[in-house]
XYZ file of C-alpha atoms in Angstrom:
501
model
C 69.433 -67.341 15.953
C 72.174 -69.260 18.057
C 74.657 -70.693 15.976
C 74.646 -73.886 18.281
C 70.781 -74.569 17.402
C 71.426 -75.141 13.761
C 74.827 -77.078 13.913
C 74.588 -80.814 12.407
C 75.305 -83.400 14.572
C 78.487 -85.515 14.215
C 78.352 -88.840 12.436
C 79.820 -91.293 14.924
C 82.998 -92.985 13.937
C 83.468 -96.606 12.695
C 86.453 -99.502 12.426
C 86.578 -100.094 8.317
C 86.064 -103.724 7.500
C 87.990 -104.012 3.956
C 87.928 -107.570 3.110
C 89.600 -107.121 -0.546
C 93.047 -106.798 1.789
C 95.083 -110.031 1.289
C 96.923 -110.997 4.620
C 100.225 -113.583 4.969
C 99.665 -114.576 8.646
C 102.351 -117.661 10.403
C 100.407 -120.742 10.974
C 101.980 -123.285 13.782
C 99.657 -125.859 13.282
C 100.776 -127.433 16.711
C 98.956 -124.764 18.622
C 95.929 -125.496 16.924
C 95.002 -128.225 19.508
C 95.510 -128.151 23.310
C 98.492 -130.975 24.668
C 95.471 -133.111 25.483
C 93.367 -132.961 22.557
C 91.841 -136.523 21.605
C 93.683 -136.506 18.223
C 97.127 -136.322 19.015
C 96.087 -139.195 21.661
C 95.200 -140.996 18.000
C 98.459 -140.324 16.564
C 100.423 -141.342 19.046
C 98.906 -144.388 19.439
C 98.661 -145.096 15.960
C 102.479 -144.376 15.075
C 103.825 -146.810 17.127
C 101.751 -149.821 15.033
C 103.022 -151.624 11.958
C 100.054 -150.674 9.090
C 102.241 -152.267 6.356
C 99.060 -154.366 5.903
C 97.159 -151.902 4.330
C 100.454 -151.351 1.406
C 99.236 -153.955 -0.477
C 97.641 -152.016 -3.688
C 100.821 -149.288 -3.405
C 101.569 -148.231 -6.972
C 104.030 -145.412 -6.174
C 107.491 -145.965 -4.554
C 109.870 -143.771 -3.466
C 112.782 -142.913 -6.422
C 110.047 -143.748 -8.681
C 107.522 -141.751 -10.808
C 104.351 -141.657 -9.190
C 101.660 -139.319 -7.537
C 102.667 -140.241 -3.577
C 99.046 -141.932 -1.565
C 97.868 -140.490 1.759
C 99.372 -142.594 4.323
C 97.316 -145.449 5.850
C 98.427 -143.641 9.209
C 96.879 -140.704 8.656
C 93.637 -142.439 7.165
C 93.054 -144.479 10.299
C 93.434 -141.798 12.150
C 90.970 -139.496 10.565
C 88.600 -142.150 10.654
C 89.340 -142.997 13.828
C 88.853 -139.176 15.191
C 85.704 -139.078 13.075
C 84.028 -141.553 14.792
C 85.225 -140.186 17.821
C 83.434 -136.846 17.279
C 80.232 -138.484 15.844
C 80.911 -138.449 12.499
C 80.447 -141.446 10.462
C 80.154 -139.616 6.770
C 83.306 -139.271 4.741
C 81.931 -136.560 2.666
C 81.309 -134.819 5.925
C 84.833 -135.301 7.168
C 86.669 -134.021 4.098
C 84.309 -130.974 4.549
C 85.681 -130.450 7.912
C 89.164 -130.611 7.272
C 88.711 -127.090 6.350
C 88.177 -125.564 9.802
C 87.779 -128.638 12.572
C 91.256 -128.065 14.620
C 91.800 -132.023 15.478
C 91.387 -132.716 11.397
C 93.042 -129.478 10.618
C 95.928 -130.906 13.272
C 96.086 -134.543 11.973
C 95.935 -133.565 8.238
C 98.012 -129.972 8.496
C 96.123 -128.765 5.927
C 96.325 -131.285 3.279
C 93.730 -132.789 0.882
C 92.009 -135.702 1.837
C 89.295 -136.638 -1.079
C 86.181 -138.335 0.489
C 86.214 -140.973 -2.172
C 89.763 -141.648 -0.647
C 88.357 -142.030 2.962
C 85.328 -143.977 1.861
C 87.264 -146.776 0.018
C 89.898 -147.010 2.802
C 86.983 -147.706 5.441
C 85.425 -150.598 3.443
C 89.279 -152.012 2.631
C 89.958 -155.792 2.703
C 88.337 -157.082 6.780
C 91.203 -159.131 7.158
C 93.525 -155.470 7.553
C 90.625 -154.420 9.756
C 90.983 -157.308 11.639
C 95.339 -156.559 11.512
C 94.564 -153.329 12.828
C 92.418 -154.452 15.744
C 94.833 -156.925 17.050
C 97.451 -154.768 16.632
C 95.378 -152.261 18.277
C 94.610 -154.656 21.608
C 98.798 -155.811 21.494
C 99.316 -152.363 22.365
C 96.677 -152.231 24.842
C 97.429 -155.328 26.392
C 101.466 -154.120 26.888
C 99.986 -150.995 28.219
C 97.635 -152.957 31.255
C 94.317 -151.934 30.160
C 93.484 -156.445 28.844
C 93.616 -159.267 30.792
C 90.805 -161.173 30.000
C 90.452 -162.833 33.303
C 86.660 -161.828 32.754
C 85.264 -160.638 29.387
C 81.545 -159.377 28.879
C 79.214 -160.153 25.805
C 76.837 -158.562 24.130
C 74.647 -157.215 21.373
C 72.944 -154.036 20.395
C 71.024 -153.638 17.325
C 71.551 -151.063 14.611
C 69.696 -150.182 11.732
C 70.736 -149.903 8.058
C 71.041 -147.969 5.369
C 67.338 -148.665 3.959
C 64.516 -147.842 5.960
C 61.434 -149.589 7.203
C 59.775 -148.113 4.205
C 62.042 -150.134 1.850
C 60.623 -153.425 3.573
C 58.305 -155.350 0.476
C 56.294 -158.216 0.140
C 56.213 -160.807 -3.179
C 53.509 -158.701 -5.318
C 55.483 -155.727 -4.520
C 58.915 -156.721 -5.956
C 57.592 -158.822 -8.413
C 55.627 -155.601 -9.681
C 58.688 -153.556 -9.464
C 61.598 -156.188 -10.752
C 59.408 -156.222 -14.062
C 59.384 -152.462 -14.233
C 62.755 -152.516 -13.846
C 63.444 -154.591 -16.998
C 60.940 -152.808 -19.028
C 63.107 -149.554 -18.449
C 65.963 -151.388 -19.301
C 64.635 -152.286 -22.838
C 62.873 -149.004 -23.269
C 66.579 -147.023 -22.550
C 68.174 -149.546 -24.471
C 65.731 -148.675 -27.491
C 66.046 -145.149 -27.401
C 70.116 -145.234 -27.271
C 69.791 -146.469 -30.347
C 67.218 -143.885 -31.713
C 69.151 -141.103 -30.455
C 72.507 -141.497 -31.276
C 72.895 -137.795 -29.874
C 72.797 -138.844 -26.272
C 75.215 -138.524 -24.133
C 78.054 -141.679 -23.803
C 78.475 -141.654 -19.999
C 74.871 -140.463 -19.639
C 73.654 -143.147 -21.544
C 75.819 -146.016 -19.544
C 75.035 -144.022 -15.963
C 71.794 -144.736 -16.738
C 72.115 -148.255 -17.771
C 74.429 -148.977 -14.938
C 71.899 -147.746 -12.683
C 69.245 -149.499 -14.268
C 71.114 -152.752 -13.957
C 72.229 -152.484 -10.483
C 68.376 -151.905 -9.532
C 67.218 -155.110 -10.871
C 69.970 -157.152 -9.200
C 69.009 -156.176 -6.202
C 65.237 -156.893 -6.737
C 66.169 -160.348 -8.175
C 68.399 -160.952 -4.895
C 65.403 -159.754 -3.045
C 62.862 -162.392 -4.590
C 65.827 -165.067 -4.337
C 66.524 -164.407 -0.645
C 62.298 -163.598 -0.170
C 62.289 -167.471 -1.854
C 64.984 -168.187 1.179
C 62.634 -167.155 3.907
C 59.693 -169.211 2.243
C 60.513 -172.208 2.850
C 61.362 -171.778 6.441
C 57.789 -170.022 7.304
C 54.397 -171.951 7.757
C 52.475 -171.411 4.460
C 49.742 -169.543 6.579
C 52.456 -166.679 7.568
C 54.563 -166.645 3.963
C 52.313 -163.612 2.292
C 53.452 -161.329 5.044
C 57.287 -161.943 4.813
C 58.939 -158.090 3.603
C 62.692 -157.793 2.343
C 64.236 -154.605 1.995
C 65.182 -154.101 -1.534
C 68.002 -152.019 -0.503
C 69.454 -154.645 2.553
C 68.295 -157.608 0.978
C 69.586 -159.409 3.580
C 68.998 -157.347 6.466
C 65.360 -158.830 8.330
C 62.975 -157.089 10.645
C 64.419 -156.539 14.237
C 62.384 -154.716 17.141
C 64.167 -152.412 18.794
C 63.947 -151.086 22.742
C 61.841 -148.146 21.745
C 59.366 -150.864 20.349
C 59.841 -149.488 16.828
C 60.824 -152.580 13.906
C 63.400 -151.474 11.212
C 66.065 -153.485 9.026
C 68.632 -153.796 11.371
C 71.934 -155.763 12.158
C 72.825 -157.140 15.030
C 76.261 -155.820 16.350
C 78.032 -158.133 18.778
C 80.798 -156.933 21.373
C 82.994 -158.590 23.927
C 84.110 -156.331 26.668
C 87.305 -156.974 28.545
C 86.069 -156.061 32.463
C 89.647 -154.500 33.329
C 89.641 -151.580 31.306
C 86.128 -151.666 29.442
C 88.208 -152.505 26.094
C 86.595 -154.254 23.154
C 88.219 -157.366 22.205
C 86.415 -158.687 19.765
C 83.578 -157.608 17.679
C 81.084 -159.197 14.914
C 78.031 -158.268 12.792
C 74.943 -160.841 12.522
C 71.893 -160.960 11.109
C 70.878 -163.142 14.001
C 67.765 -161.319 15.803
C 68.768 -163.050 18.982
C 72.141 -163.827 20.949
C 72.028 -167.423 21.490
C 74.472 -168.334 18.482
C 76.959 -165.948 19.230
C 78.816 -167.422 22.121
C 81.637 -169.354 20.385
C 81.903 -167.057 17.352
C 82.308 -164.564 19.970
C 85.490 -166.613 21.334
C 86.932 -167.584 18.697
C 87.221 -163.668 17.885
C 88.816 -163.181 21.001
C 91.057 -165.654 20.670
C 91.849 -164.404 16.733
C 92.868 -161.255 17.943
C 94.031 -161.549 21.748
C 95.785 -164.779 21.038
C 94.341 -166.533 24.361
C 90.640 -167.072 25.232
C 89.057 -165.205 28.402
C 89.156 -166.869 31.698
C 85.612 -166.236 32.049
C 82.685 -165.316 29.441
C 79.695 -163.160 31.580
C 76.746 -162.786 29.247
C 73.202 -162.271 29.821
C 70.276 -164.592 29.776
C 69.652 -164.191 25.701
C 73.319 -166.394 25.607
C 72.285 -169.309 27.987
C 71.874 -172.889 25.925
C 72.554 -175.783 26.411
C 74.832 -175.801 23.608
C 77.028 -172.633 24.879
C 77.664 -174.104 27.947
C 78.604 -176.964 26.311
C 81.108 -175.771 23.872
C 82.365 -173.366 26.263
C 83.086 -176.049 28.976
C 85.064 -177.850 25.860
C 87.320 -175.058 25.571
C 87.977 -174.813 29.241
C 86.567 -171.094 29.473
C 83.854 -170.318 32.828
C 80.887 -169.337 31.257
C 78.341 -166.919 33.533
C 74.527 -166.248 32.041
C 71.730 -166.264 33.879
C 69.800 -170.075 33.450
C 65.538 -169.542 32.892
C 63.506 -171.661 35.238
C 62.094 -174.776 33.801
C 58.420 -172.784 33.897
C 59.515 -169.922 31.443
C 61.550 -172.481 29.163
C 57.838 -175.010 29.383
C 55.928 -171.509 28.734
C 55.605 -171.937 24.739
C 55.038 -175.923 25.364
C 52.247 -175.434 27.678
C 50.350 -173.425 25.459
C 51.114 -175.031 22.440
C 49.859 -178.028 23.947
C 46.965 -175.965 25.511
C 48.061 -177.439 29.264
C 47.062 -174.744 31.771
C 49.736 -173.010 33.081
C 48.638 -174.040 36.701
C 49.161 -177.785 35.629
C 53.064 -177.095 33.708
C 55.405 -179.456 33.855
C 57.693 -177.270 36.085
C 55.010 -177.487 39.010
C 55.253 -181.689 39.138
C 57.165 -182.628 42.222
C 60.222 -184.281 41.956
C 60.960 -187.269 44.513
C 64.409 -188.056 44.776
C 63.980 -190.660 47.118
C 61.039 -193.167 45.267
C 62.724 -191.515 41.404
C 59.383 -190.597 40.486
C 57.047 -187.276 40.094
C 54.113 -186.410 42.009
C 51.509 -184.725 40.180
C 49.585 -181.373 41.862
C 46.476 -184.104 42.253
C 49.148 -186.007 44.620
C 49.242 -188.914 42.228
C 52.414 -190.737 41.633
C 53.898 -190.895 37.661
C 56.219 -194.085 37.158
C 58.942 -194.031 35.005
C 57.728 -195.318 31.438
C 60.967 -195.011 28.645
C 64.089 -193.258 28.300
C 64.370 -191.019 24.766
C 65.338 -187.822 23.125
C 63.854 -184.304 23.011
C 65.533 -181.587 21.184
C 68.605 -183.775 20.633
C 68.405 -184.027 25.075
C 68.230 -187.437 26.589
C 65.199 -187.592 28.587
C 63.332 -189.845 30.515
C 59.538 -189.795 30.123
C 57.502 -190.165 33.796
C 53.439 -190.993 33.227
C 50.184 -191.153 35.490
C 48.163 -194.299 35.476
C 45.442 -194.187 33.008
C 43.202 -194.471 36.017
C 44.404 -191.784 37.620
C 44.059 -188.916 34.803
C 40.377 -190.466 33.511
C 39.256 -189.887 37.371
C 40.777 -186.493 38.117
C 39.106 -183.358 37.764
C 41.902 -181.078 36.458
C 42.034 -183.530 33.781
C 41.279 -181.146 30.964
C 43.110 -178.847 32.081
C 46.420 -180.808 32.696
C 46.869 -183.510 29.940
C 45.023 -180.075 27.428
C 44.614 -181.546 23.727
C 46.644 -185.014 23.917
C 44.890 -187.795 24.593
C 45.968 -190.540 27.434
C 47.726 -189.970 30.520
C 50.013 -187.356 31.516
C 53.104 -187.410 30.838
C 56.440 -185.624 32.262
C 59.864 -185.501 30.827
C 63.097 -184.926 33.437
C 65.965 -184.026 31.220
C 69.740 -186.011 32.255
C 72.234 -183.389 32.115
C 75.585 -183.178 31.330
C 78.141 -183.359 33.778
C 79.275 -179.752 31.937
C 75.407 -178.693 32.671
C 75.328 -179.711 36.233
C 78.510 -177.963 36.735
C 77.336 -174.719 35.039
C 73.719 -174.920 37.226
C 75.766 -175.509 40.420
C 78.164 -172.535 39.583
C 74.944 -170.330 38.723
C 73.363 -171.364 41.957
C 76.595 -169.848 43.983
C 75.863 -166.645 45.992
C 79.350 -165.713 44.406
C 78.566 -166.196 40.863
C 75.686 -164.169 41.725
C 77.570 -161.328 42.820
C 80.079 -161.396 39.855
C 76.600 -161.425 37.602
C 76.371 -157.589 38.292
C 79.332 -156.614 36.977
C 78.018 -156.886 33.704
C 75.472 -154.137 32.867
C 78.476 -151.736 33.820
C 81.391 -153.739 31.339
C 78.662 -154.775 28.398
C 76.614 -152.340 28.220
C 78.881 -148.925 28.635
C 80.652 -149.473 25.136
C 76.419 -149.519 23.790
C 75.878 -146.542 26.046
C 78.607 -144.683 24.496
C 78.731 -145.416 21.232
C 74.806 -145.075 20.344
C 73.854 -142.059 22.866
C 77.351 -140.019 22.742
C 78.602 -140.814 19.274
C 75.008 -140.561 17.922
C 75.978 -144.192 15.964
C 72.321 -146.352 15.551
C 72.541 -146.615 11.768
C 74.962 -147.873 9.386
C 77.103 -145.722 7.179
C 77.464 -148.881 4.467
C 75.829 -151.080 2.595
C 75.557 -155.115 2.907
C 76.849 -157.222 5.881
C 80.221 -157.029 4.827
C 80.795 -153.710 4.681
C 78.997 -153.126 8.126
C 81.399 -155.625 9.659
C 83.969 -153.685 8.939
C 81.893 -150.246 10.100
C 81.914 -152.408 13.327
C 85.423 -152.696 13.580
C 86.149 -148.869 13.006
C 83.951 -148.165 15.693
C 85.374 -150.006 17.952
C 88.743 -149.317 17.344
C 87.104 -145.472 18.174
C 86.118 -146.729 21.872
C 89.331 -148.747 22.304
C 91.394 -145.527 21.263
C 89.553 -143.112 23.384
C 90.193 -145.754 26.603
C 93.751 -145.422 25.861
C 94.052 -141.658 25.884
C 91.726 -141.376 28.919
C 93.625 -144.560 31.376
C 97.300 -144.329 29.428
C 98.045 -141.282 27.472
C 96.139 -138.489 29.253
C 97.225 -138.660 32.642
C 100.999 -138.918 31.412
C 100.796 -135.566 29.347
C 99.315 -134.321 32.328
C 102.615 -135.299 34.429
C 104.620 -134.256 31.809
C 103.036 -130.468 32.083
């Protein structure tokens, strides 16, 4: 037989992977990022600002004992860059500082604890405030604020606790009770078994207590909301027993969830956020002057103009906003739509609303759809507005045929109202009417709503990290201290370490 026929094949050859070998290899951790990475953008930024703000709890000082702290610098920063990248958890971060080149970069390798992180990003608001104004100083020397025209608006975000923690009376009435009855029944058996555990035993306490706080807030703030419902509606009022204070808001996917709602102003030069606020406010007609007065807090001038959307036009804003000398641009609803809840209310068909009564300047009187004439009857107040009060002759109505449906469930003749504005309100109404102020108008999806755009569909950010309003007002700020840094590096920062290369 051939010798070749009964030969055994050759095993092919492989690389050994030994991985009990222990390797020293040189680590420059400054070629871990790229020159243009987002996080040295951070740290440059962030050098140049005073944070002695945040030194206020120091312990340890240099030539004394003392464990050093991690440096407020580096903190911001980290939260700063996490936010950047979509990450809003500080256990998450500290788990990344591992192998995530920006943290590796900003940190070089060091231990940051995410119970460190977490209490630095609920610290004291008025040091997130510092930092913001601090933040826009620097901006404002660099070009990127004016505030020759600044945008407002609001985007809601949800909480911690879900739609499922929303509850009605029975519900945390039922619960708050169980609560205390565990509270007795642990306290009983700590004293039965004197084997347990110390810091088991209080954990559980603590927990215990901290539970039935927040149900009695619950029922206090459910109380609250009582008596500012019709009686008919009160049994289907819910509070979230984890956001007590957080209500029901519907969001633009139709959905309803415990939700805040998270107010920005937009400087139009840039697209830099000047000012920013939490509310629990469902709707945007209240926030005009807090809105300003932020500004001013941390600009140190008001805007030129404020461009808002229809949700911000009252009376009331124009008013205080003509007061502090600032243009204010929203969109004004017809008479018809602001008469719409009226008309119904007062079960006045919509053909016969008050908006479609002719107005004749020349005789001062209205002319009814029926062609009949309404005299002026009394001057008087509506909604804190001075108004004067037009009516048909009694004639008139008890002989028309649309009388049903015009004067609807009140009895007598019909009556008008013609509101006297304000010489601020006929200034505002004139400027609204102007082609130009028209144009303007569209600049503001682009400046209000981009900051929204970003921060919700690139940064993934629609629910709150924290708990309570507090704490998410200061969530707020870090976030937008995120968007304000990245418009730096992008306009300022960017394009000079591209020259530079």
């Amino acid at each position: 037989m051939d010798d070749a026929a009964t030969k055994v094949p050759a095993k092919p050859k492989y690389l050994p992977v030994d991985r009990s070998q222990t390797r020293l290899l040189p680590l420059d951790y400054d070629c871990l990022i790229p020159a243009d990475h987002p996080a040295r953008g951070i740290w440059k930024l962030l050098e140049g600002i005073d944070l002695t703000a945040f030194d206020c709890d120091v312990r340890s000082f240099q030539g004394q004992a003392g464990r050093p702290r991690v440096s407020p610098h580096l903190l911001a920063s980290v939260w700063i860059y996490g936010y950047r990248i979509g990450v809003s958890s500080a256990r998450a971060l500290e788990r990344m500082m591992s192998w995530e080149p920006g943290l590796r970069w900003l940190c070089a390798d060091q231990e940051v604890n995410y119970h460190t992180l977490s209490d630095f990003r609920v610290k004291d608001k008025r040091q997130h405030d510092t930092l913001l104004a601090k933040v826009l100083t620097a901006l404002q020397k660099a070009g990127l604020v004016d505030l020759k025209l600044v945008t407002q608006d609001g985007t809601k975000i949800r909480t911690r606790g879900g739609k499922q923690s929303m509850r009605r009376r029975g519900t945390i009435e039922r619960e708050l009770q169980a609560a205390r009855d565990y509270i007795d029944e642990t306290d009983r058996h700590a004293t039965e078994n004197e084997a347990l555990d110390e810091r088991h035993r209080a954990a559980q306490a603590r927990a215990a207590r901290e539970r039935q706080e927040r149900l009695e807030a619950c029922l206090k703030e459910l109380e609250a909301r009582e008596q500012r419902t019709p009686a008919k509606k009160r049994d289907q009022i819910r509070i979230s027993t984890s956001e007590t204070e957080a209500p029901k808001m519907k969001h633009p996917d139709g959905s309803y969830a415990p939700s805040r709602n998270v107010q920005f102003s937009t400087d139009a030069k840039a697209g830099v956020i000047v000012a920013v606020s939490v509310t629990t406010d469902a709707n945007d007609s209240k926030q005009a002057e807090p809105a300003l007065a932020e500004i001013e807090k941390n600009c140190g001038r008001k805007p030129g103009c404020l461009l808002a959307d229809n949700g911000y036009a009252s009376r009331g804003n124009v008013e205080a906003l003509a007061q502090s000398q600032v243009e204010f641009i929203a969109p004004w609803k017809d008479e018809k739509s602001r008469q719409a809840g009226a008309t119904a209310a007062n079960r006045v068909d919509s053909a016969f609303a008050a908006s479609v009564f002719v107005w004749d300047a020349g005789q001062k009187l209205f002319v009814c759809p029926a062609g009949k004439q309404m005299q002026y009857v009394k001057q008087g107040k509506y909604h804190g507005q001075t108004c004067q009060i037009y009516a048909a002759a009694a004639e008139d109505c008890g002989g028309c045929a649309h009388a049903a449906q015009c004067c609807g469930k009140k009895r007598g003749p019909r009556q008008v109202r013609r509101r006297l504005e304000s010489e601020a309100m006929q200034i505002y109404l004139e400027r609204m009417g102007d082609p130009k102020t028209q144009e303007l108008y569209k600049r503001r999806s682009q400046v209000a709503e981009t900051p929204h755009m970003r921060i919700k569909e690139n940064w993934k950010w629609r629910r709150f990290s924290v708990r309570g309003l507090a704490n998410s007002a200061k969530e707020a700020i870090w976030v937008a201290l995120a968007y304000n840094v990245q418009v730096w590096t992008r306009l300022c920062w960017t394009g000079k370490a591209a020259t530079a290369a």
